[in-house]
Amino acid sequence: MELHDRNIKLLAVDNEAVSLLLLEETLKDEGVNIDCCNTGEKAIELIKRNNYEVVLSAIIMPGMDGFALRRRIREYDRYLPIIYLTTIVNTADNDLLEKIAADKATYYMKKPFERSQLVKLLRNVVQTHRSENQTRKYYNILEENLNLASEVQHLLLPDWIRLEGDLIMSLLYRSAYKVSGDIFEVIRISSGRYFMLLGDIAGHGIQAALYMSAIQALVKTIIMTADDDIRLDDILNRLNGFFCVDMQDRNYMTCLVALFDFNINRLQFISAGHPGFFMCDGPSGKMELLNPGNRGAIPVGWTRDYEFNCDHEAVEVDFHDDSIFFGITDGIIEISNEYGIGLGTERLRLLLEDAVSGTLPALVPYHVCDTIREIGYNVVEDDVCMVMIKKNRGPKSDGNYLHLATKPDIAHADLLGIECERFIIEKSCDEKLAVKGELLLNEFLNNIIIHGLGASRQEVPKIYVYLRISDSELVLTVCDRGKPWTFNINPAPLDERIWDDNTLATAGRGMAIIRSMVSRIEANRYGDLNETTFIIRREE
Amino acid sequence: MKIKSYKKNDVVVIELSGRLNAVNVHLLQKKFKEFCPGENCFVFDLGALEYLDSTGLGGIVSCLKAASDNNGDVKIACLQNKTKMVFEITRAYKIFDIFEDVDSAVAAFK
């Protein structure tokens, strides 16, 4: 908007009435709406109630001087321009210019001045202010839109933890610029069989994110409408058609498409210009990058004439019940340190191998990303996505463990407590241990849901629970995406006075009960994920 | 959770069944308020209560406090194995008079 489109709204502050009168006279007929006051306190009141575009102020005033007035104004408005009109000249003693320059929206005009000089300065200052306001407004709208796009994108993705039939999957998904061009989807085809797509759209930001949204929807449609005998090459050819024909060769995507068959423990995948799977062979704990024979295809969308073909491009791998698979997009291996050295595939392989030995598989992506940052690789310029997939043998197997996941609401958390109790009874026939497990889980989940989730509750990330029971102890691990925990993790006997203290009713009573039941609590935080482990020693 | 109530010898007996926890403790508090301040002697019959957590227990404790402030009491009756364990683990048994059956609890008010 041009300056002459509307009047300037101005506040003049001076303890000398004559100066204010002179100002009013000077700015008459110059398109200025002027309010006047004679103290800093009155000025603050007026500024709170009015939408001024500029303040003209004296520096020397009784009580609140011009600089004190500026400090108060900045509490309400960081950008409101202030023009000091003063007879003071800059000296080494008063540092006038330095004080004025300390604030970017402060200007200065020495009295006496020509009317035209003041009018020119006023117009320039207000023009700049209006223009900057407009820029900030656009930026804020853009920021809001990006935040919304980010939320929508997260809704399209699977939750960070998924337990479904015989599948356990966890996902770490971080955007370099609020929205990401990385794609991930796992879809159940039939009992024990799952289709997986992990992709990376070329480019970043909004454009890549829009492609991501379209592909995510397209893949779901393809799988849902296909029969059970889906072929990976068919899917890649259809995606290639989308990029080359529908989107007219404007972009491309590297990806891994895979079929996990947990009935026969076989994985088939095609890498279309994408890093292959890392597989941790259950019994040995060795981590290897799967790509025997260096098979693979070109990225999807490079050329419309290309025919993807399983016979030449698919890799087939047999695995154990305990094998763990990790898929990545290249953003993670491109994370670099301060010397510009990228993490690389081999270093990532070693970190994964190290992490799987002491971490719950579902937490490995979070653990590894945390370690990458800790060892100095913290320059992230691309979207980062890492997934973990493994077979869930479930509580009916010979294993004395149970995986559970719940929506973060109290009613669902209560159901988890019931499942936990049943499992402990089934595996141990120890009724008291079962009550302790159920009580502990309920108390801690209530804590997370009521106190821990905070702002991130909008995204309703699930809470993951892992139980393991042995002859000597019950281990209960709870993983949530809430705020960092700061509670006392030392076990302590319970005092019945907790029931007298009303302040504990809303926070603290549950943790006091938990601390009285356990022999040890361990708390870790990996990025934005809390891992809290409670160990209850079994009684003789 | 379900709540039923009846009077026995000037004592209000409140029967709780199901699970008492953060999901539904407000229902107990609402029901209890219906009796205040006119009544001050209560027996909580927990014979059909399957489970309660610290929030549920906190609800019963707040009833005890309200009754005590009104020169009365809340007594607990018919704790089942599981709820008894919760009372033990949480030390709540130390602040309540606990009875095997409702009649004994009611009689204790005489």
XYZ file of C-alpha atoms in Angstrom:
650
model
C 0.000 0.000 0.000
C 1.353 3.438 -0.908
C 1.849 5.872 1.906
C -0.622 8.433 0.622
C -3.391 5.807 0.630
C -4.094 6.468 4.265
C -3.117 8.872 7.011
C -0.200 8.222 9.310
C -1.271 7.494 12.881
C 1.242 9.244 15.115
C 1.792 9.762 18.850
C 3.832 12.747 20.021
C 5.331 12.701 23.521
C 6.885 15.768 25.102
C 6.587 17.377 28.514
C 6.740 20.823 26.883
C 3.279 21.819 25.658
C 4.797 24.339 23.243
C 6.734 21.623 21.428
C 3.582 19.541 21.029
C 1.662 22.530 19.685
C 4.454 23.249 17.234
C 4.410 19.639 16.058
C 0.655 19.690 15.534
C 1.023 22.878 13.549
C 3.939 21.493 11.533
C 2.153 18.304 10.555
C -1.190 19.920 9.790
C -2.279 19.167 6.215
C 0.402 16.445 5.873
C -1.934 13.463 6.180
C -1.056 12.772 9.786
C -3.483 11.914 12.616
C -1.659 13.096 15.673
C -2.284 12.310 19.355
C -0.269 14.116 21.988
C 0.677 13.439 25.604
C 3.145 14.926 28.048
C 4.529 11.902 29.975
C 5.927 8.458 29.184
C 3.271 6.805 31.372
C 0.431 8.393 29.395
C 2.202 7.431 26.165
C 2.283 3.763 27.207
C -1.443 3.816 27.977
C -2.205 5.352 24.570
C 0.049 2.895 22.746
C -1.727 -0.030 24.394
C -5.098 1.248 23.179
C -4.171 2.589 19.729
C -2.526 1.300 16.670
C 0.132 3.951 16.127
C 2.560 3.708 13.266
C 5.188 6.011 14.705
C 6.071 7.761 17.962
C 7.732 11.162 18.054
C 9.320 11.679 21.442
C 11.578 14.012 23.349
C 14.548 12.429 25.076
C 14.778 14.580 28.201
C 11.552 14.420 30.143
C 10.877 14.363 33.888
C 10.143 10.842 35.219
C 10.305 8.423 32.329
C 12.790 9.782 29.785
C 12.777 8.973 26.070
C 15.000 5.902 26.423
C 13.007 4.505 29.356
C 9.862 5.075 27.285
C 11.420 3.074 24.448
C 12.180 0.172 26.787
C 8.523 0.107 27.893
C 7.258 0.361 24.307
C 9.405 -2.614 23.297
C 7.621 -4.749 25.890
C 4.487 -4.397 23.768
C 5.765 -3.754 20.284
C 9.195 -4.726 18.999
C 8.811 -2.879 15.723
C 6.977 0.440 16.387
C 9.237 3.195 14.998
C 10.337 5.892 17.439
C 11.755 9.201 16.276
C 13.550 11.259 18.886
C 13.326 14.995 18.403
C 15.990 16.606 20.551
C 18.399 19.463 20.975
C 21.003 17.147 22.518
C 24.106 16.661 20.436
C 26.138 13.522 20.451
C 29.244 13.599 22.667
C 31.691 11.039 23.985
C 30.001 11.447 27.363
C 26.389 10.821 26.403
C 26.835 8.228 23.621
C 23.598 9.522 22.143
C 23.977 7.989 18.716
C 25.088 4.671 20.146
C 21.990 4.534 22.375
C 19.743 5.406 19.456
C 21.362 2.848 17.178
C 20.910 0.109 19.793
C 17.357 -0.259 18.501
C 16.784 -0.824 14.796
C 13.435 0.967 14.749
C 14.694 4.165 16.404
C 15.466 7.336 14.476
C 16.694 10.774 15.436
C 16.206 14.339 14.287
C 18.023 17.248 15.784
C 16.078 20.371 16.660
C 15.583 22.803 15.152
C 14.561 21.183 11.885
C 12.844 22.193 8.695
C 9.233 21.101 8.341
C 10.049 19.349 5.075
C 12.875 17.377 6.721
C 10.537 16.023 9.383
C 7.800 15.183 6.904
C 10.283 13.378 4.669
C 11.708 11.366 7.568
C 8.196 10.508 8.819
C 7.109 9.292 5.400
C 10.242 7.164 4.945
C 9.982 5.644 8.412
C 6.286 4.808 8.091
C 6.730 3.468 4.569
C 9.458 1.102 5.820
C 7.342 0.109 8.829
C 4.298 -0.692 6.682
C 6.368 -2.625 4.214
C 8.086 -4.666 6.951
C 4.730 -5.341 8.603
C 3.414 -6.666 5.325
C 6.457 -8.926 4.927
C 6.044 -10.239 8.470
C 2.376 -10.879 7.777
C 3.157 -12.856 4.627
C 5.895 -14.748 6.465
C 3.527 -15.628 9.309
C 0.887 -16.854 6.859
C 3.520 -18.926 5.076
C 4.720 -20.306 8.391
C 1.150 -21.194 9.414
C 0.528 -22.872 6.064
C 3.741 -24.856 6.356
C 2.805 -25.952 9.859
C -0.586 -27.045 8.597
C 1.024 -28.878 5.659
C 3.369 -30.583 8.100
C 0.450 -31.726 10.270
C -1.446 -32.998 7.226
C 1.664 -34.836 6.055
C 2.063 -36.535 9.423
C -1.554 -37.634 9.263
C -0.789 -39.370 5.962
C 2.069 -41.336 7.489
C 1.794 -44.390 9.699
C 2.110 -43.651 13.411
C 5.675 -43.906 14.780
C 4.888 -47.325 16.222
C 2.644 -49.949 14.717
C 1.818 -53.376 16.052
C -0.380 -55.296 13.716
C -0.827 -59.043 13.748
C 2.648 -60.351 13.179
C 4.288 -57.031 12.333
C 6.187 -54.574 14.511
C 7.145 -51.377 12.777
C 8.613 -48.130 14.015
C 9.189 -44.968 12.034
C 11.462 -42.003 12.529
C 10.496 -39.188 10.175
C 12.074 -35.748 10.360
C 11.664 -33.006 7.786
C 14.505 -30.699 6.901
C 12.060 -27.865 6.060
C 8.881 -28.592 8.043
C 7.499 -30.693 5.209
C 9.260 -33.636 3.672
C 9.552 -35.408 0.353
C 10.143 -38.764 2.048
C 7.436 -41.392 1.761
C 6.725 -44.385 3.888
C 3.809 -46.780 3.918
C 3.193 -50.314 5.124
C 0.000 -52.062 4.057
C -1.221 -55.510 5.069
C -2.027 -57.569 1.982
C -3.157 -60.784 3.660
C -2.414 -62.707 6.834
C 1.322 -62.371 7.528
C 2.050 -60.519 4.258
C 2.848 -56.816 4.080
C 3.682 -54.405 1.301
C 6.132 -51.619 2.096
C 7.151 -48.502 0.198
C 9.982 -46.265 1.335
C 10.703 -43.429 -1.069
C 12.479 -40.141 -1.475
C 11.070 -37.560 -3.880
C 13.772 -35.436 -5.526
C 13.952 -31.967 -4.013
C 12.680 -30.609 -0.720
C 9.940 -28.508 0.722
C 6.427 -27.921 -0.517
C 6.895 -29.295 -4.024
C 8.360 -32.589 -2.809
C 5.739 -32.770 -0.052
C 2.901 -32.408 -2.568
C 4.324 -35.268 -4.615
C 4.706 -37.259 -1.411
C 1.021 -36.762 -0.553
C -0.068 -37.801 -4.050
C 2.156 -40.912 -4.091
C 1.081 -41.903 -0.602
C -2.573 -41.832 -1.719
C -1.812 -43.542 -5.046
C 0.063 -46.421 -3.439
C -2.790 -47.052 -1.027
C -5.209 -47.138 -3.926
C -3.008 -49.502 -5.954
C -2.601 -51.958 -3.080
C -6.214 -51.802 -1.944
C -7.504 -52.531 -5.432
C -4.925 -55.200 -6.282
C -5.437 -58.893 -5.652
C -3.347 -60.774 -3.095
C -0.766 -61.762 -5.671
C 0.645 -58.294 -6.153
C 3.904 -57.864 -8.040
C 6.489 -55.265 -7.077
C 7.356 -54.528 -10.703
C 3.679 -53.796 -11.482
C 3.582 -51.263 -8.690
C 6.804 -49.585 -9.841
C 5.522 -49.414 -13.423
C 2.326 -47.728 -12.266
C 4.269 -45.246 -10.147
C 6.534 -44.606 -13.140
C 3.438 -43.835 -15.197
C 2.305 -41.333 -12.599
C 5.638 -39.464 -12.681
C 6.261 -39.640 -16.434
C 2.757 -39.355 -17.848
C 0.435 -37.793 -15.272
C 3.090 -35.432 -13.908
C 4.785 -35.019 -17.307
C 8.341 -35.925 -16.307
C 8.574 -33.061 -13.834
C 10.123 -35.068 -10.985
C 11.342 -38.487 -9.933
C 11.674 -40.653 -6.856
C 14.091 -43.224 -5.526
C 12.391 -45.950 -3.550
C 12.387 -49.388 -2.025
C 9.313 -51.497 -2.598
C 9.092 -54.688 -0.609
C 6.943 -57.649 0.287
C 7.428 -59.151 3.736
C 6.003 -62.629 4.128
C 6.166 -63.544 7.805
C 4.444 -66.877 7.124
C 7.555 -68.207 5.400
C 10.020 -65.549 6.617
C 10.884 -64.260 3.180
C 11.514 -60.714 1.981
C 11.359 -59.675 -1.650
C 12.304 -56.134 -2.596
C 13.319 -53.920 -5.490
C 15.546 -50.921 -5.006
C 14.799 -48.200 -7.524
C 17.983 -46.170 -7.107
C 17.495 -46.306 -3.340
C 19.688 -47.593 -0.477
C 18.836 -51.230 0.263
C 17.678 -52.715 3.560
C 19.970 -53.211 6.486
C 19.251 -56.566 8.073
C 20.258 -57.670 11.513
C 20.476 -61.425 11.450
C 18.778 -62.378 14.718
C 21.061 -65.068 16.159
C 24.438 -63.511 15.258
C 23.548 -59.858 15.779
C 25.487 -58.989 12.609
C 24.183 -56.091 10.554
C 24.502 -56.226 6.784
C 23.373 -54.088 3.910
C 21.251 -56.369 1.764
C 22.004 -56.298 -1.887
C 23.445 -59.594 -2.993
C 24.380 -59.416 -6.642
C 24.063 -55.633 -6.632
C 20.587 -55.868 -8.118
C 18.403 -52.870 -8.595
C 16.626 -50.545 -10.963
C 16.689 -46.891 -11.954
C 14.664 -44.315 -9.983
C 10.954 -44.100 -10.687
C 10.111 -41.284 -13.099
C 13.406 -41.070 -14.970
C 12.054 -42.318 -18.240
C 8.634 -43.442 -19.397
C 10.076 -46.194 -21.606
C 11.567 -48.176 -18.744
C 9.883 -51.425 -17.680
C 10.575 -52.542 -14.118
C 10.959 -56.302 -13.938
C 11.144 -58.544 -10.867
C 13.081 -61.216 -12.740
C 16.115 -58.957 -13.150
C 15.731 -56.485 -10.302
C 14.128 -58.146 -7.281
C 16.182 -59.361 -4.352
C 14.894 -62.255 -2.255
C 16.096 -62.910 1.277
C 15.117 -65.579 3.799
C 15.286 -64.512 7.413
C 14.879 -65.682 11.016
C 12.005 -64.960 13.365
C 14.234 -62.476 15.192
C 15.704 -60.739 12.147
C 15.320 -56.977 12.134
C 15.143 -54.818 9.004
C 15.985 -51.148 8.702
C 15.123 -48.985 5.716
C 16.442 -45.469 5.244
C 16.301 -42.531 2.906
C 19.676 -41.091 1.969
C 19.157 -38.007 4.156
C 20.560 -39.932 7.089
C 23.778 -41.054 5.406
C 24.291 -37.516 4.118
C 24.225 -35.979 7.608
C 27.668 -34.444 7.965
C 29.967 -33.196 10.682
C 31.593 -29.776 11.016
C 34.336 -30.820 8.567
C 31.786 -31.610 5.886
C 32.337 -35.366 6.173
C 29.138 -37.319 5.602
C 28.062 -40.155 7.897
C 28.082 -42.678 5.075
C 26.616 -46.148 4.780
C 29.332 -48.102 6.591
C 29.350 -45.841 9.653
C 25.553 -46.126 9.787
C 25.789 -49.913 9.534
C 28.168 -49.985 12.506
C 25.936 -47.697 14.556
C 22.912 -49.869 13.800
C 24.803 -53.018 14.731
C 25.878 -51.425 17.988
C 22.390 -50.146 18.797
C 20.484 -53.393 18.210
C 22.503 -55.211 20.827
C 21.145 -53.184 23.730
C 18.024 -51.415 22.502
C 14.475 -52.469 21.832
C 14.272 -52.853 18.028
C 11.483 -50.270 17.763
C 13.696 -47.661 19.425
C 16.807 -48.296 17.342
C 16.053 -45.571 14.734
C 15.697 -43.013 17.535
C 18.725 -44.290 19.415
C 20.894 -44.237 16.298
C 19.814 -40.727 15.265
C 20.627 -39.522 18.754
C 24.051 -41.170 18.629
C 24.727 -39.647 15.200
C 24.180 -36.199 16.709
C 26.246 -37.023 19.795
C 29.265 -38.064 17.740
C 29.245 -34.746 15.944
C 27.244 -35.415 12.798
C 24.718 -32.649 13.160
C 24.559 -30.852 9.829
C 21.218 -32.080 8.462
C 20.285 -30.759 5.050
C 17.871 -33.391 3.810
C 14.763 -35.062 5.157
C 15.551 -38.016 7.368
C 13.504 -41.182 7.457
C 14.379 -44.515 9.060
C 12.052 -47.454 9.579
C 12.377 -50.657 11.543
C 10.379 -53.713 10.576
C 10.381 -57.081 12.253
C 8.191 -60.035 12.873
C 6.051 -59.874 15.991
C 5.922 -63.369 17.372
C 3.362 -62.239 19.917
C 2.553 -63.408 23.443
C 1.307 -66.797 22.267
C 4.819 -67.728 21.217
C 7.271 -69.274 23.620
C 8.700 -65.821 24.362
C 7.934 -64.274 27.731
C 7.430 -60.845 26.278
C 4.622 -58.684 25.021
C 4.460 -55.612 22.814
C 1.559 -53.206 23.261
C 0.677 -49.841 21.787
C -2.063 -47.456 22.743
C -3.581 -44.181 21.724
C -2.710 -41.605 24.338
C -6.048 -41.469 26.109
C -6.941 -42.753 29.529
C -9.654 -45.179 28.448
C -7.300 -46.946 26.000
C -4.494 -46.914 28.555
C -6.805 -48.713 30.998
C -7.307 -51.516 28.461
C -3.539 -51.855 28.194
C -3.372 -52.355 31.952
C -5.854 -55.225 31.636
C -3.799 -56.852 28.849
C -0.670 -56.450 30.914
C -2.275 -58.156 33.939
C -3.547 -61.067 31.837
C -0.133 -61.590 30.283
C 1.644 -61.656 33.649
C -0.881 -64.077 35.111
C -0.567 -66.324 32.061
C 3.215 -66.357 32.149
C 3.813 -66.416 35.895
C 0.599 -67.301 37.773
C 1.768 -64.592 40.180
C -1.325 -62.579 41.073
C 0.490 -59.972 43.121
C 3.039 -59.367 40.384
C 0.171 -58.983 37.919
C -1.518 -56.367 40.124
C 1.760 -54.511 40.470
C 2.325 -54.577 36.715
C -1.177 -53.352 35.970
C -1.056 -50.652 38.621
C 2.378 -49.459 37.532
C 1.380 -49.299 33.899
C -1.869 -47.463 34.619
C -0.190 -44.975 36.930
C 2.583 -44.210 34.482
C 0.350 -44.011 31.409
C -1.947 -41.605 33.278
C 1.121 -39.525 34.079
C 2.151 -39.425 30.433
C -1.317 -38.667 29.130
C -2.227 -36.021 31.695
C 1.150 -34.359 32.282
C 3.611 -35.470 29.633
C 2.206 -34.976 26.196
C 1.714 -31.205 26.196
C 1.600 -29.560 22.808
C 2.560 -32.685 20.890
C -0.749 -34.241 21.968
C -2.205 -32.703 18.788
C -0.453 -35.342 16.750
C -1.610 -38.121 19.100
C 1.533 -40.202 18.790
C 0.965 -43.639 20.239
C 2.536 -44.920 23.419
C 4.492 -48.143 23.080
C 4.834 -50.618 25.927
C 7.118 -53.632 26.108
C 6.904 -56.235 28.873
C 9.319 -59.015 29.592
C 9.007 -61.492 32.392
C 11.657 -63.846 33.751
C 12.002 -65.989 36.854
C 13.580 -63.106 38.720
C 11.935 -59.940 37.437
C 9.277 -58.145 35.448
C 10.631 -55.524 33.071
C 8.188 -52.955 31.788
C 9.324 -50.374 29.242
C 7.130 -47.445 28.257
C 7.993 -45.260 25.262
C 6.244 -41.955 24.676
C 6.763 -38.887 22.520
C 5.988 -36.371 25.260
C 8.118 -33.824 27.065
C 11.328 -34.898 28.812
C 10.694 -36.499 32.199
C 12.277 -34.963 35.267
C 10.904 -37.209 37.999
C 12.941 -38.860 40.722
C 13.853 -42.330 39.482
C 15.136 -43.673 42.786
C 13.025 -46.396 44.385
C 11.609 -45.350 47.759
C 9.222 -46.884 50.289
C 5.727 -45.486 50.312
C 4.414 -43.392 53.162
C 0.654 -43.425 53.787
C 0.855 -39.656 54.236
C 0.657 -39.398 50.447
C -3.088 -39.742 51.003
C -3.166 -36.676 53.299
C -1.435 -34.411 50.828
C -4.025 -33.006 48.449
C -1.370 -31.507 46.195
C -0.244 -35.030 45.306
C -3.699 -35.901 43.998
C -2.983 -34.227 40.673
C 0.742 -34.940 40.390
C 3.143 -37.122 42.273
C 1.010 -39.750 43.992
C 1.205 -42.161 41.076
C 4.988 -41.825 40.808
C 5.367 -42.310 44.575
C 3.406 -45.567 44.285
C 5.499 -46.654 41.297
C 8.776 -45.913 43.112
C 7.636 -48.065 46.021
C 7.026 -51.079 43.760
C 10.193 -51.173 41.690
C 13.757 -52.151 42.329
C 15.072 -49.919 39.549
C 13.954 -47.261 37.059
C 15.947 -46.354 33.969
C 15.094 -43.319 31.887
C 16.503 -42.454 28.466
C 15.581 -39.818 25.971
C 16.352 -40.237 22.274
C 15.523 -37.006 20.457
C 11.839 -36.506 21.171
C 11.223 -40.000 22.505
C 11.191 -41.019 26.178
C 12.098 -44.573 27.089
C 11.319 -45.408 30.723
C 12.028 -48.875 32.054
C 10.724 -50.198 35.371
C 12.107 -53.346 36.914
C 10.050 -55.161 39.523
C 11.943 -57.899 41.316
C 9.848 -61.010 41.805
C 9.265 -62.174 45.352
C 10.417 -65.646 46.389
C -17.884 -48.748 36.752
C -21.355 -48.833 38.277
C -22.517 -47.185 41.483
C -25.510 -48.231 43.600
C -26.490 -46.950 47.001
C -28.950 -47.756 49.770
C -29.385 -46.992 53.474
C -28.890 -49.440 56.274
C -29.408 -48.306 59.880
C -28.741 -44.639 59.056
C -25.586 -45.577 57.188
C -25.302 -44.961 53.450
C -23.919 -48.024 51.698
C -22.303 -47.283 48.337
C -21.684 -50.314 46.130
C -19.021 -49.957 43.448
C -18.541 -52.463 40.655
C -16.191 -52.694 37.667
C -13.024 -50.573 37.486
C -12.575 -47.313 39.382
C -9.885 -45.107 37.878
C -9.114 -41.800 36.174
C -11.724 -42.589 33.509
C -14.681 -42.559 35.874
C -13.678 -41.282 39.320
C -15.711 -38.125 38.690
C -18.868 -40.267 38.726
C -18.128 -41.387 42.272
C -17.450 -37.817 43.377
C -20.705 -36.649 41.813
C -22.699 -39.437 43.476
C -21.081 -38.776 46.857
C -21.955 -35.076 46.691
C -25.645 -36.036 46.460
C -25.429 -37.249 50.064
C -23.537 -34.260 51.460
C -23.914 -32.606 53.860
C -27.050 -34.462 55.032
C -25.259 -37.804 55.547
C -21.918 -38.452 57.180
C -21.696 -42.225 57.742
C -20.770 -44.290 54.715
C -19.784 -47.844 53.921
C -18.157 -48.464 50.558
C -19.007 -51.998 49.481
C -16.168 -52.938 47.105
C -17.185 -56.589 46.733
C -17.796 -56.209 42.995
C -14.986 -53.768 42.338
C -12.497 -55.447 40.024
C -9.710 -52.892 40.118
C -8.839 -49.374 41.200
C -5.800 -47.173 40.642
C -4.417 -44.264 42.656
C -6.850 -41.821 41.057
C -9.771 -44.081 41.958
C -8.399 -44.523 45.459
C -7.878 -40.772 45.669
C -11.606 -40.413 44.921
C -12.501 -42.652 47.886
C -9.985 -40.783 50.086
C -11.611 -37.453 49.203
C -14.977 -38.958 50.268
C -13.368 -39.990 53.561
C -12.075 -36.453 54.096
C -15.441 -34.890 53.327
C -17.206 -37.295 55.739
C -14.574 -36.679 58.449
C -14.975 -32.908 58.077
C -18.676 -33.513 58.712
C -17.915 -35.559 61.874
C -18.505 -38.829 60.041
C -16.483 -41.611 58.434
C -16.123 -43.846 55.385
C -15.564 -47.527 56.090
C -14.539 -50.087 53.495
C -16.131 -53.519 53.169
C -15.734 -56.707 51.107
C -12.330 -56.030 49.521
C -11.562 -58.702 46.954
C -8.125 -60.181 46.460
C -7.000 -57.803 43.756
C -8.346 -54.596 45.261
C -6.982 -55.687 48.631
C -3.535 -55.880 47.060
C -3.943 -52.361 45.656
C -4.889 -51.112 49.151
C -1.778 -52.839 50.512
C 0.629 -51.685 47.808
C -0.576 -48.088 48.124
C -0.722 -48.150 51.981
C -4.331 -46.984 51.706
C -5.354 -49.725 54.158
C -3.714 -47.616 56.872
C -6.159 -44.757 56.554
C -9.407 -46.748 56.309
C -11.256 -49.063 58.658
C -11.663 -52.195 56.561
C -14.268 -54.900 57.238
C -14.957 -58.340 55.858
C -18.622 -57.584 55.146
C -21.097 -54.708 54.972
C -22.949 -55.658 58.176
C -19.762 -55.482 60.269
C -18.888 -52.144 58.716
C -22.370 -50.733 59.392
C -22.325 -52.099 62.941
C -19.025 -50.339 63.585
C -20.836 -46.979 63.390
C -22.893 -47.750 66.522
